[in-house]
Coordinates of C-alpha atoms in Angstrom, one line a residue:
M1 CA 0.0 0.0 0.0
S2 CA 1.2 3.5 -0.8
D3 CA 0.6 6.7 1.2
A4 CA 1.1 10.4 0.9
V5 CA 4.8 10.2 1.9
D6 CA 5.4 7.7 -0.8
A7 CA 3.8 10.1 -3.3
I8 CA 5.9 13.0 -2.1
I9 CA 9.1 10.9 -2.4
G10 CA 8.0 9.8 -5.9
Q11 CA 7.5 13.5 -6.9
W12 CA 11.0 14.4 -5.6
V13 CA 12.6 11.4 -7.4
K14 CA 10.9 12.5 -10.6
E15 CA 11.8 16.2 -10.2
R16 CA 15.3 15.6 -8.7
P17 CA 16.6 12.2 -9.4
D18 CA 20.0 13.4 -8.2
V19 CA 18.7 13.4 -4.6
A20 CA 16.8 10.1 -4.7
E21 CA 19.4 8.4 -2.4
D22 CA 19.1 11.3 0.1
L23 CA 15.4 11.0 0.6
W24 CA 15.5 8.1 3.0
P25 CA 15.0 10.3 6.2
V26 CA 11.6 11.5 4.7
E27 CA 10.4 7.9 5.1
L28 CA 10.4 8.4 8.9
F29 CA 10.2 12.2 9.4
G30 CA 7.5 12.8 6.8
R31 CA 5.3 10.2 8.4
I32 CA 6.0 11.5 11.9
Q33 CA 5.0 15.0 10.8
R34 CA 1.8 13.8 9.2
L35 CA 1.0 11.7 12.3
A36 CA 1.7 14.6 14.6
R37 CA -0.9 16.7 12.7
V38 CA -3.5 13.9 13.0
I39 CA -2.8 13.5 16.7
D40 CA -2.8 17.3 17.4
K41 CA -6.1 17.9 15.6
S42 CA -7.8 15.0 17.6
A43 CA -6.2 16.1 20.9
K44 CA -7.3 19.7 20.5
A45 CA -10.9 18.5 19.8
S46 CA -10.8 16.2 22.9
A47 CA -9.5 19.1 25.1
A48 CA -12.1 21.5 23.7
A49 CA -14.9 19.2 24.7
H50 CA -13.9 19.9 28.3
G51 CA -13.7 23.7 27.8
V52 CA -9.9 23.9 27.7
E53 CA -7.3 24.5 25.0
H54 CA -4.7 21.9 24.2
G55 CA -2.0 23.9 25.9
E56 CA -4.2 24.3 29.0
F57 CA -4.7 20.6 29.0
D58 CA -1.0 20.1 29.0
V59 CA -0.6 22.4 32.0
L60 CA -3.4 20.5 33.9
T61 CA -1.9 17.1 33.2
T62 CA 1.6 18.3 34.1
L63 CA 0.3 19.5 37.4
Q64 CA -1.7 16.4 38.1
R65 CA 1.1 14.0 37.4
S66 CA 3.5 16.0 39.5
G67 CA 1.7 14.7 42.6
P68 CA 0.8 16.4 45.8
P69 CA 0.7 19.4 46.3
Y70 CA 0.0 19.6 42.5
A71 CA 1.9 22.8 42.2
L72 CA 4.9 23.9 40.1
T73 CA 6.6 27.2 39.4
A74 CA 6.1 29.0 36.1
G75 CA 9.8 28.3 35.4
A76 CA 9.1 24.6 35.6
F77 CA 6.4 25.0 33.0
L78 CA 8.8 27.1 30.8
K79 CA 11.3 24.2 30.8
A80 CA 8.6 21.6 30.0
S81 CA 6.8 23.5 27.3
M82 CA 9.5 25.5 25.6
V83 CA 7.2 28.5 25.1
T84 CA 7.9 32.1 26.1
S85 CA 7.3 33.3 29.6
G86 CA 4.6 35.7 28.3
A87 CA 2.8 32.7 26.7
I88 CA 2.9 30.8 30.0
T89 CA 1.7 33.9 31.9
N90 CA -1.2 34.4 29.5
R91 CA -2.1 30.7 29.6
I92 CA -2.0 30.7 33.4
D93 CA -4.1 33.9 33.5
R94 CA -6.8 32.3 31.3
M95 CA -6.7 29.1 33.4
E96 CA -7.0 31.1 36.7
A97 CA -10.0 33.0 35.3
K98 CA -11.6 29.6 34.6
G99 CA -11.0 28.5 38.1
L100 CA -8.6 25.6 37.0
V101 CA -5.5 26.8 38.8
E102 CA -4.5 29.3 41.4
R103 CA -1.3 31.2 42.1
V104 CA 0.1 30.5 45.6
R105 CA 3.2 31.7 47.4
D106 CA 5.7 29.1 48.3
G107 CA 5.7 28.4 52.0
E108 CA 9.5 28.3 52.2
D109 CA 10.3 31.2 49.9
R110 CA 7.5 33.8 49.8
R111 CA 9.1 35.3 46.7
T112 CA 8.3 32.2 44.7
I113 CA 4.9 31.8 43.1
K114 CA 3.6 28.3 42.3
I115 CA 0.8 27.4 40.1
R116 CA -1.5 24.9 41.8
L117 CA -4.5 22.9 40.6
T118 CA -7.8 23.9 42.2
E119 CA -10.4 21.3 43.0
H120 CA -12.2 22.3 39.8
G121 CA -8.9 21.8 37.9
H122 CA -8.6 18.3 39.4
E123 CA -12.2 17.4 38.2
V124 CA -11.6 18.8 34.7
T125 CA -8.2 17.0 34.5
R126 CA -9.7 13.6 35.6
A127 CA -12.5 13.8 33.0
A128 CA -10.4 15.3 30.2
F129 CA -7.5 12.8 30.7
A130 CA -9.9 9.8 30.7
D131 CA -11.3 11.1 27.4
H132 CA -7.8 11.8 26.1
L133 CA -6.8 8.2 26.7
A134 CA -10.0 6.9 25.1
N135 CA -9.3 9.2 22.1
Y136 CA -5.8 7.8 21.7
A137 CA -7.3 4.2 21.9
R138 CA -9.9 5.2 19.3
L139 CA -7.2 6.5 16.9
L140 CA -5.2 3.2 17.2
A141 CA -8.2 0.9 17.3
D142 CA -7.4 -0.6 13.9
V143 CA -3.7 -0.9 14.4
D144 CA -2.1 -4.1 15.8
R145 CA -0.9 -3.6 19.3
D146 CA 2.4 -5.4 18.6
L147 CA 2.9 -2.9 15.7
V148 CA 2.2 0.0 18.1
A149 CA 4.7 -1.5 20.7
N150 CA 7.4 -2.1 18.1
T151 CA 7.0 1.3 16.5
G152 CA 7.2 2.9 20.0
A153 CA 10.3 1.0 20.7
G154 CA 11.8 2.1 17.4
L155 CA 10.9 5.7 18.0
R156 CA 12.5 5.5 21.4
Q157 CA 15.8 4.4 19.8
V158 CA 15.6 7.3 17.3
L159 CA 15.0 9.8 20.1
E160 CA 17.8 8.3 22.2
A161 CA 20.1 8.7 19.2
L162 CA 19.1 12.3 18.9
G163 CA 19.8 12.9 22.6
D164 CA 16.1 13.3 23.7
T165 CA 16.2 11.1 26.7
G166 CA 14.4 12.9 29.5
I167 CA 11.5 15.2 30.5
E168 CA 12.5 18.8 30.5

């Protein structure tokens, strides 16, 4: 079976036969880019069903998985999300207005402000994350689980080779 990436590679081979041997990375990266768009579109719709943007969902789940007291500094989000401090501030402002998070002063260093999940934030996160997992399962429903596991293992090796080995 042929896909869009095969068609793109075929077009390049026809247009630039001199680079045919150099197109092999497109086999992987082209498909990863296309897959990322499919996942992103679906994840955005899933988050929106719970009244949050995808970036807000990311903040909620990051706080939830951090464990008690479910609070992190804005700097911790900056490292994890690789967006500007202004973007994080705006995102947190919107989430605070929705009652999902609150800004609290650190008990040990009153100069430090942490972002903490509210009870409403916990409720939204629980429901949205359950739907997020169901959405992922739906996307992969017709894909063999061994293929998913083997593809995941292969991508892990690629990421390790590229130096992406930890959570930032």
